Tab-separated table of C-alpha atoms in Angstrom:
chain	number	residue	atom	x	y	z
A	1	UNK	CA	-30.282	13.201	15.681
A	2	UNK	CA	-27.729	11.445	13.304
A	3	UNK	CA	-26.674	13.045	10.265
A	4	UNK	CA	-25.977	9.935	8.712
A	5	UNK	CA	-25.537	6.210	9.576
A	6	UNK	CA	-21.696	6.357	8.805
A	7	UNK	CA	-19.192	8.937	8.116
A	8	UNK	CA	-15.797	7.968	6.135
A	9	UNK	CA	-12.777	10.167	6.602
A	10	UNK	CA	-10.130	10.490	4.261
A	11	UNK	CA	-10.099	11.032	0.432
A	12	UNK	CA	-7.336	8.697	-0.694
A	13	UNK	CA	-7.927	5.436	-2.461
A	14	UNK	CA	-8.523	3.374	0.754
A	15	UNK	CA	-11.006	6.197	1.879
A	16	UNK	CA	-12.797	6.195	-1.444
A	17	UNK	CA	-13.110	2.204	-1.657
A	18	UNK	CA	-14.477	2.374	2.039
A	19	UNK	CA	-16.912	5.033	1.355
A	20	UNK	CA	-18.199	3.004	-1.832
A	21	UNK	CA	-18.324	-0.272	0.447
A	22	UNK	CA	-20.224	1.287	3.367
A	23	UNK	CA	-22.772	3.124	0.830
A	24	UNK	CA	-23.108	-0.280	-1.199
A	25	UNK	CA	-24.088	-1.866	2.169
A	26	UNK	CA	-27.048	0.238	2.186
A	27	UNK	CA	-25.735	2.874	4.773
A	28	UNK	CA	-26.757	6.540	4.443
A	29	UNK	CA	-22.972	7.793	4.221
A	30	UNK	CA	-21.142	11.110	4.251
A	31	UNK	CA	-17.529	10.813	2.806
A	32	UNK	CA	-15.314	13.645	4.245
A	33	UNK	CA	-12.835	14.203	1.519
A	34	UNK	CA	-10.928	17.621	1.198
A	35	UNK	CA	-9.443	18.363	-2.192
A	36	UNK	CA	-5.726	17.536	-2.637
A	37	UNK	CA	-3.089	17.456	-5.382
A	38	UNK	CA	-3.312	14.179	-7.821
A	39	UNK	CA	-1.429	11.197	-6.536
A	40	UNK	CA	0.976	10.460	-9.278
A	41	UNK	CA	2.177	7.578	-7.749
A	42	UNK	CA	1.479	4.138	-8.885
A	43	UNK	CA	0.172	1.016	-6.887
A	44	UNK	CA	1.232	-2.557	-7.698
A	45	UNK	CA	-1.760	-4.424	-6.822
A	46	UNK	CA	-1.676	-8.311	-6.382
A	47	UNK	CA	-4.413	-10.708	-7.996
A	48	UNK	CA	-6.824	-10.619	-4.788
A	49	UNK	CA	-6.928	-7.038	-4.714
A	50	UNK	CA	-7.612	-6.727	-8.500
A	51	UNK	CA	-10.185	-9.393	-8.107
A	52	UNK	CA	-11.780	-7.450	-5.186
A	53	UNK	CA	-12.029	-4.271	-7.214
A	54	UNK	CA	-13.581	-6.063	-9.889
A	55	UNK	CA	-16.141	-8.029	-7.837
A	56	UNK	CA	-16.952	-4.464	-6.029
A	57	UNK	CA	-17.659	-2.794	-9.422
A	58	UNK	CA	-14.754	-0.287	-9.139
A	59	UNK	CA	-12.764	-1.382	-12.083
A	60	UNK	CA	-13.455	-3.689	-15.365
A	61	UNK	CA	-10.798	-5.424	-17.286
A	62	UNK	CA	-7.495	-4.549	-15.677
A	63	UNK	CA	-5.674	-4.036	-18.945
A	64	UNK	CA	-7.559	-0.944	-19.393
A	65	UNK	CA	-6.162	0.451	-16.305
A	66	UNK	CA	-2.680	-0.921	-15.849
A	67	UNK	CA	0.064	-3.160	-16.659
A	68	UNK	CA	0.328	-6.854	-16.192
A	69	UNK	CA	3.268	-8.012	-13.419
A	70	UNK	CA	3.937	-11.707	-14.669
A	71	UNK	CA	7.329	-11.803	-13.050
A	72	UNK	CA	9.275	-10.723	-9.823
A	73	UNK	CA	12.931	-10.649	-10.346
A	74	UNK	CA	15.548	-10.208	-7.516
A	75	UNK	CA	19.218	-9.034	-7.796
A	76	UNK	CA	21.667	-9.017	-4.812
A	77	UNK	CA	23.621	-6.082	-5.723
A	78	UNK	CA	25.688	-5.735	-2.660
A	79	UNK	CA	29.363	-6.494	-2.291
A	80	UNK	CA	28.624	-8.618	0.921
A	81	UNK	CA	30.520	-11.734	1.858
A	82	UNK	CA	27.403	-13.810	1.833
A	83	UNK	CA	25.181	-12.691	-1.380
A	84	UNK	CA	21.999	-14.242	-2.398
A	85	UNK	CA	21.430	-15.818	-5.567
A	86	UNK	CA	19.535	-13.760	-8.526
A	87	UNK	CA	15.895	-15.076	-7.944
A	88	UNK	CA	13.235	-14.962	-10.432
A	89	UNK	CA	9.558	-15.703	-9.282
A	90	UNK	CA	7.167	-16.446	-12.242
A	91	UNK	CA	3.284	-16.171	-11.998
A	92	UNK	CA	3.042	-19.312	-14.561
A	93	UNK	CA	4.701	-21.257	-11.485
A	94	UNK	CA	1.505	-20.359	-9.312
A	95	UNK	CA	-0.894	-21.212	-12.400
A	96	UNK	CA	-1.693	-17.440	-12.774
A	97	UNK	CA	-1.278	-15.551	-15.754
A	98	UNK	CA	-0.075	-12.518	-13.591
A	99	UNK	CA	0.780	-11.867	-9.960
A	100	UNK	CA	-1.083	-8.569	-10.226
A	101	UNK	CA	-1.228	-5.298	-12.219
A	102	UNK	CA	0.452	-1.888	-11.617
A	103	UNK	CA	-2.078	0.881	-11.622
A	104	UNK	CA	-1.795	4.734	-11.952
A	105	UNK	CA	-3.246	6.016	-8.769
A	106	UNK	CA	-4.930	8.672	-10.827
A	107	UNK	CA	-6.664	6.206	-13.156
A	108	UNK	CA	-7.784	4.436	-9.954
A	109	UNK	CA	-9.177	7.347	-8.515
A	110	UNK	CA	-11.100	8.326	-11.684
A	111	UNK	CA	-12.742	4.853	-11.650
A	112	UNK	CA	-13.580	5.037	-7.917
A	113	UNK	CA	-15.063	8.618	-8.365
A	114	UNK	CA	-17.226	7.325	-11.125
A	115	UNK	CA	-18.776	4.676	-8.763
A	116	UNK	CA	-19.278	7.314	-6.291
A	117	UNK	CA	-21.402	9.334	-8.432
A	118	UNK	CA	-23.691	6.571	-9.126
A	119	UNK	CA	-24.629	6.261	-5.401
A	120	UNK	CA	-27.496	8.455	-4.162
A	121	UNK	CA	-26.879	7.320	-0.518
A	122	UNK	CA	-23.366	8.540	-0.628
A	123	UNK	CA	-22.611	12.588	0.100
A	124	UNK	CA	-19.085	13.811	-0.325
A	125	UNK	CA	-18.478	16.859	1.763
A	126	UNK	CA	-15.013	18.565	0.739
A	127	UNK	CA	-14.009	19.766	4.224
A	128	UNK	CA	-11.405	18.537	6.647
A	129	UNK	CA	-12.529	17.647	10.184
A	130	UNK	CA	-10.777	19.677	12.975
A	131	UNK	CA	-11.937	17.529	15.971
A	132	UNK	CA	-13.035	14.064	16.836
A	133	UNK	CA	-14.582	12.726	20.092
A	134	UNK	CA	-16.484	9.884	21.244
A	135	UNK	CA	-19.676	11.597	23.138
A	136	UNK	CA	-22.280	9.858	25.048
A	137	UNK	CA	-24.518	9.977	21.943
A	138	UNK	CA	-21.747	8.372	19.652
A	139	UNK	CA	-18.806	9.659	17.644
A	140	UNK	CA	-19.214	13.490	16.878
A	141	UNK	CA	-17.151	15.306	14.117
A	142	UNK	CA	-16.427	18.801	14.264
A	143	UNK	CA	-15.727	20.382	10.650
A	144	UNK	CA	-13.426	23.301	9.636
A	145	UNK	CA	-16.270	25.562	8.967
A	146	UNK	CA	-17.418	24.860	12.707
A	147	UNK	CA	-20.152	22.586	11.607
A	148	UNK	CA	-20.624	18.966	13.306
A	149	UNK	CA	-21.707	15.706	12.078
A	150	UNK	CA	-22.968	12.677	14.197
A	151	UNK	CA	-23.171	9.066	13.069
A	152	UNK	CA	-23.130	5.633	14.854
A	153	UNK	CA	-20.192	4.442	12.598
A	154	UNK	CA	-17.032	6.304	11.791
A	155	UNK	CA	-14.393	4.766	9.415
A	156	UNK	CA	-11.035	6.479	9.797
A	157	UNK	CA	-9.089	6.508	6.564
A	158	UNK	CA	-7.021	9.566	7.184
A	159	UNK	CA	-3.409	8.270	6.723
A	160	UNK	CA	-0.576	7.921	8.776
A	161	UNK	CA	-1.148	10.960	11.129
A	162	UNK	CA	-5.009	10.077	11.407
A	163	UNK	CA	-6.810	12.529	13.725
A	164	UNK	CA	-9.760	9.907	14.023
A	165	UNK	CA	-6.945	7.225	15.323
A	166	UNK	CA	-5.597	9.468	17.715
A	167	UNK	CA	-8.629	11.183	19.126
A	168	UNK	CA	-10.419	7.707	19.580
A	169	UNK	CA	-7.781	6.515	21.472
A	170	UNK	CA	-6.409	3.851	19.504
A	171	UNK	CA	-2.691	2.813	20.607
A	172	UNK	CA	-0.335	3.058	17.714
A	173	UNK	CA	3.451	2.298	17.634
A	174	UNK	CA	5.432	4.118	14.804
A	175	UNK	CA	8.913	3.545	13.774
A	176	UNK	CA	10.812	5.821	11.647
A	177	UNK	CA	13.806	5.001	9.621
A	178	UNK	CA	16.548	7.123	8.231
A	179	UNK	CA	15.762	5.541	4.879
A	180	UNK	CA	13.457	7.275	2.437
A	181	UNK	CA	12.017	6.386	-0.741
A	182	UNK	CA	12.750	8.366	-4.103
A	183	UNK	CA	10.302	7.921	-6.971
A	184	UNK	CA	9.745	9.010	-10.519
A	185	UNK	CA	9.228	7.538	-14.008
A	186	UNK	CA	11.714	6.572	-16.482
A	187	UNK	CA	11.866	5.444	-20.198
A	188	UNK	CA	14.008	2.662	-20.736
A	189	UNK	CA	16.057	1.639	-23.596
A	190	UNK	CA	14.587	-1.873	-23.362
A	191	UNK	CA	11.222	-2.765	-21.795
A	192	UNK	CA	10.818	-4.719	-18.767
A	193	UNK	CA	8.435	-7.399	-20.288
A	194	UNK	CA	5.919	-7.539	-17.449
A	195	UNK	CA	8.758	-8.020	-14.855
A	196	UNK	CA	9.221	-6.282	-11.730
A	197	UNK	CA	13.252	-5.931	-11.105
A	198	UNK	CA	14.631	-5.423	-7.550
A	199	UNK	CA	18.377	-4.697	-7.131
A	200	UNK	CA	18.816	-5.260	-3.404
A	201	UNK	CA	21.452	-2.697	-2.154
A	202	UNK	CA	22.802	-2.458	1.542
A	203	UNK	CA	20.371	0.635	2.214
A	204	UNK	CA	17.148	-1.003	0.623
A	205	UNK	CA	16.113	-2.055	-2.837
A	206	UNK	CA	16.486	-0.061	-5.957
A	207	UNK	CA	13.130	-1.209	-7.737
A	208	UNK	CA	11.789	-1.018	-11.560
A	209	UNK	CA	8.036	-1.622	-11.881
A	210	UNK	CA	6.698	-2.034	-15.427
A	211	UNK	CA	4.457	0.924	-16.450
A	212	UNK	CA	3.788	0.261	-20.138
A	213	UNK	CA	5.972	-0.047	-23.148
A	214	UNK	CA	9.534	0.958	-22.212
A	215	UNK	CA	8.419	3.227	-19.160
A	216	UNK	CA	9.003	2.067	-15.719
A	217	UNK	CA	8.266	3.497	-12.176
A	218	UNK	CA	11.346	3.716	-10.266
A	219	UNK	CA	11.152	3.182	-6.307
A	220	UNK	CA	14.639	3.627	-4.841
A	221	UNK	CA	14.874	3.430	-1.084
A	222	UNK	CA	18.233	4.560	0.287
A	223	UNK	CA	19.383	6.899	3.248
A	224	UNK	CA	17.581	10.115	3.142
A	225	UNK	CA	20.564	12.284	2.459
A	226	UNK	CA	21.892	9.973	0.034
A	227	UNK	CA	18.425	10.577	-2.152
A	228	UNK	CA	18.604	14.373	-1.529
A	229	UNK	CA	21.985	14.511	-2.904
A	230	UNK	CA	21.019	12.483	-5.741
A	231	UNK	CA	18.007	14.709	-6.338
A	232	UNK	CA	20.197	17.751	-6.453
A	233	UNK	CA	22.182	16.297	-9.435
A	234	UNK	CA	21.972	17.688	-12.909
A	235	UNK	CA	19.621	15.425	-15.067
A	236	UNK	CA	22.765	14.040	-16.872
A	237	UNK	CA	24.401	13.246	-13.663
A	238	UNK	CA	21.430	11.616	-12.342
A	239	UNK	CA	20.847	9.614	-15.332
A	240	UNK	CA	24.423	8.162	-15.105
A	241	UNK	CA	24.004	7.394	-11.696
A	242	UNK	CA	20.591	5.500	-12.397
A	243	UNK	CA	22.337	3.572	-15.228
A	244	UNK	CA	25.048	2.563	-12.891
A	245	UNK	CA	22.462	1.409	-9.991
A	246	UNK	CA	20.703	-0.682	-12.497
A	247	UNK	CA	23.806	-2.388	-13.761
A	248	UNK	CA	23.016	-1.080	-17.535
A	249	UNK	CA	20.797	-4.081	-17.969
A	250	UNK	CA	18.091	-2.010	-19.834
A	251	UNK	CA	20.121	0.218	-22.075
A	252	UNK	CA	19.495	3.809	-22.061
A	253	UNK	CA	17.641	5.777	-19.139
A	254	UNK	CA	15.906	9.010	-19.535
A	255	UNK	CA	13.988	10.836	-16.860
A	256	UNK	CA	10.240	10.984	-17.670
A	257	UNK	CA	8.932	12.868	-14.592
A	258	UNK	CA	10.240	14.763	-11.596
A	259	UNK	CA	11.661	12.974	-8.650
A	260	UNK	CA	10.030	12.916	-5.404
A	261	UNK	CA	11.117	11.736	-1.941
A	262	UNK	CA	8.845	10.169	0.787
A	263	UNK	CA	9.951	9.426	4.519
A	264	UNK	CA	9.636	5.804	5.540
A	265	UNK	CA	8.169	4.566	8.611
A	266	UNK	CA	5.979	1.781	10.126
A	267	UNK	CA	2.781	2.146	11.870
A	268	UNK	CA	1.054	-0.632	13.927
A	269	UNK	CA	-2.165	-0.509	16.001
A	270	UNK	CA	-3.153	-2.927	18.678
A	271	UNK	CA	-6.643	-3.480	17.305
A	272	UNK	CA	-8.363	-1.773	14.215
A	273	UNK	CA	-11.742	-1.243	15.516
A	274	UNK	CA	-13.666	-0.441	18.595
A	275	UNK	CA	-16.508	1.901	20.057
A	276	UNK	CA	-18.092	2.541	16.659
A	277	UNK	CA	-14.753	3.440	14.971
A	278	UNK	CA	-12.917	1.483	12.555
A	279	UNK	CA	-9.447	2.215	10.832
A	280	UNK	CA	-8.630	1.439	7.209
A	281	UNK	CA	-5.532	2.087	5.135
A	282	UNK	CA	-2.515	3.897	6.635
A	283	UNK	CA	-4.571	4.963	9.476
A	284	UNK	CA	-4.407	1.410	10.422
A	285	UNK	CA	-1.046	0.482	9.079
A	286	UNK	CA	1.806	1.744	7.244
A	287	UNK	CA	5.011	0.093	6.114
A	288	UNK	CA	8.037	0.533	3.608
A	289	UNK	CA	7.147	-0.012	0.296
A	290	UNK	CA	8.611	-3.672	0.216
A	291	UNK	CA	6.372	-6.664	-1.225
A	292	UNK	CA	3.551	-4.607	-2.619
A	293	UNK	CA	1.736	-4.545	0.549
A	294	UNK	CA	0.268	-1.269	0.920
A	295	UNK	CA	-2.910	-0.621	-0.984
A	296	UNK	CA	-3.324	-4.255	-1.103
A	297	UNK	CA	-3.710	-4.245	2.615
A	298	UNK	CA	-5.705	-1.258	2.722
A	299	UNK	CA	-8.293	-2.970	0.371
A	300	UNK	CA	-8.264	-6.099	2.226
A	301	UNK	CA	-9.434	-3.923	5.120
A	302	UNK	CA	-12.042	-2.819	3.079
A	303	UNK	CA	-13.064	-6.310	1.972
A	304	UNK	CA	-13.369	-7.297	5.774
A	305	UNK	CA	-15.257	-4.066	6.613
A	306	UNK	CA	-17.821	-5.176	3.743
A	307	UNK	CA	-17.876	-8.506	5.114
A	308	UNK	CA	-18.646	-7.270	8.821
A	309	UNK	CA	-21.223	-4.860	7.486
A	310	UNK	CA	-23.191	-7.874	5.672
A	311	UNK	CA	-23.531	-9.659	8.683
A	312	UNK	CA	-24.588	-6.932	11.281
A	313	UNK	CA	-28.029	-6.341	12.365
A	314	UNK	CA	-28.624	-2.610	12.184
A	315	UNK	CA	-31.849	-2.695	14.112
A	316	UNK	CA	-29.865	-3.326	17.159
A	317	UNK	CA	-29.163	-0.104	19.235
A	318	UNK	CA	-25.363	-0.914	19.683
A	319	UNK	CA	-24.850	-2.139	15.885
A	320	UNK	CA	-22.034	0.114	15.158
A	321	UNK	CA	-19.752	-0.814	18.208
A	322	UNK	CA	-20.292	-4.487	17.600
A	323	UNK	CA	-19.607	-4.151	13.914
A	324	UNK	CA	-16.269	-2.239	14.895
A	325	UNK	CA	-15.420	-5.195	17.281
A	326	UNK	CA	-16.087	-8.018	14.619
A	327	UNK	CA	-14.100	-5.820	12.178
A	328	UNK	CA	-11.059	-5.555	14.732
A	329	UNK	CA	-11.421	-9.504	14.976
A	330	UNK	CA	-11.255	-9.887	11.174
A	331	UNK	CA	-8.378	-7.794	10.631
A	332	UNK	CA	-6.204	-9.072	13.735
A	333	UNK	CA	-4.321	-11.912	11.923
A	334	UNK	CA	-3.794	-10.164	8.565
A	335	UNK	CA	-2.471	-7.401	10.138
A	336	UNK	CA	-0.118	-9.237	12.351
A	337	UNK	CA	1.173	-11.529	9.970
A	338	UNK	CA	1.601	-8.930	7.055
A	339	UNK	CA	3.223	-6.283	9.198
A	340	UNK	CA	5.522	-8.786	10.680
A	341	UNK	CA	6.720	-10.225	7.216
A	342	UNK	CA	7.254	-6.737	5.786
A	343	UNK	CA	9.205	-5.678	8.689
A	344	UNK	CA	11.510	-8.751	8.686
A	345	UNK	CA	12.054	-8.215	5.221
A	346	UNK	CA	12.975	-4.619	5.352
A	347	UNK	CA	15.198	-5.032	8.158
A	348	UNK	CA	16.871	-8.229	6.595
A	349	UNK	CA	17.889	-6.013	3.561
A	350	UNK	CA	19.630	-3.445	6.202
A	351	UNK	CA	21.274	-6.030	8.009
A	352	UNK	CA	25.222	-5.934	8.117
A	353	UNK	CA	25.844	-8.758	10.417
A	354	UNK	CA	26.803	-11.881	8.766
A	355	UNK	CA	24.184	-14.317	10.567
A	356	UNK	CA	21.181	-12.040	9.151
A	357	UNK	CA	23.272	-12.064	5.748
A	358	UNK	CA	23.263	-15.812	5.765
A	359	UNK	CA	19.774	-16.297	6.702
A	360	UNK	CA	18.684	-14.047	3.844
A	361	UNK	CA	21.057	-15.623	1.379
A	362	UNK	CA	19.849	-19.267	2.399
A	363	UNK	CA	16.114	-18.245	2.336
A	364	UNK	CA	16.520	-16.980	-1.159
A	365	UNK	CA	18.463	-20.214	-2.285
A	366	UNK	CA	15.735	-22.004	-0.863
A	367	UNK	CA	12.987	-20.216	-2.601
A	368	UNK	CA	14.992	-20.383	-5.846
A	369	UNK	CA	15.526	-24.321	-5.512
A	370	UNK	CA	12.057	-25.623	-3.884
A	371	UNK	CA	8.989	-25.057	-6.068
A	372	UNK	CA	6.780	-26.071	-2.996
A	373	UNK	CA	8.375	-23.191	-0.880
A	374	UNK	CA	8.018	-20.790	-3.644
A	375	UNK	CA	4.396	-21.356	-4.054
A	376	UNK	CA	3.842	-20.768	-0.467
A	377	UNK	CA	5.669	-17.484	-0.664
A	378	UNK	CA	3.623	-16.630	-3.564
A	379	UNK	CA	0.535	-16.875	-1.381
A	380	UNK	CA	1.911	-15.009	1.292
A	381	UNK	CA	3.041	-12.353	-0.846
A	382	UNK	CA	-0.038	-12.022	-2.642
A	383	UNK	CA	-2.424	-11.984	0.542
A	384	UNK	CA	-4.538	-14.939	-0.412
A	385	UNK	CA	-6.520	-16.099	2.366
């Protein structure tokens, strides 16, 4: 006896979006979402992702939720022999009002939760799973209280350390970095005017993302020990360091929130679905925060899951297995292309060898001087398909 048509595991934004998409496809759905601390980070979502959220009824006008991203400004802040030119990408060149919007994850969570409350066929269970197995009767989940749940379809959205992925036998490759990311909010003396500004340093970018008014979200990637030392500084000393790294382009800087450090790694899987199990979000892929691909890729997972659900015949006895295989086919090219792009970009920032520096500098010169190449880069970076 099945407890539902589908079980979605994971309470992050990708898990919330997946649970909504599955329920809206008409499946009785259980969402395993144990409570956690509020996610104080932000997500820069490109326009295809924003349009998906709007078409799915998850958000209304984006200006009610976030800040417009109309420019991307890249500044080579290294002292390397071969340096790239300062490059500005403007959304107007692509015929767009904006590349995307920067949203507070807390606001997106609130909007997604409101959608969940309107779905009578979606039930939230605030418990973690402790065991997952593919039995002869289909996927089986054991909960922390000892209870069991069965469903033909399981959606694993349970993050980088996905228990669903491991227990279902998906082969995952993980590559850790010595770099980490320090994040916090800052108040600047001068606003960013819709521009995301990336200072490229030898150990990773130091990025300001507009967060409304003169506030910015800082994402600073560097060696983990360097970031820990910076975090341990007094407020005045840390502010002075941030002023130096931003080349004092935006006037005074004041810390608006505490700093947090996150380790960086990449995770890739050979395929994202099989045997009635599909993986979405960081259960299927994880990258350093380069090129704004994290949640964007997760929402493309959910969009393709919706597409697969729309074409499957659930009257067939093995519908969940066939759906998982269809989903894996739909996601294969995007996951491979995006993973390769982000990994190559991140490693090019870290490369000390002259040939790699020359290729990177030459590539940015080409993007700066060739409008047609810039438009192609816009499409790739935004995940247009």
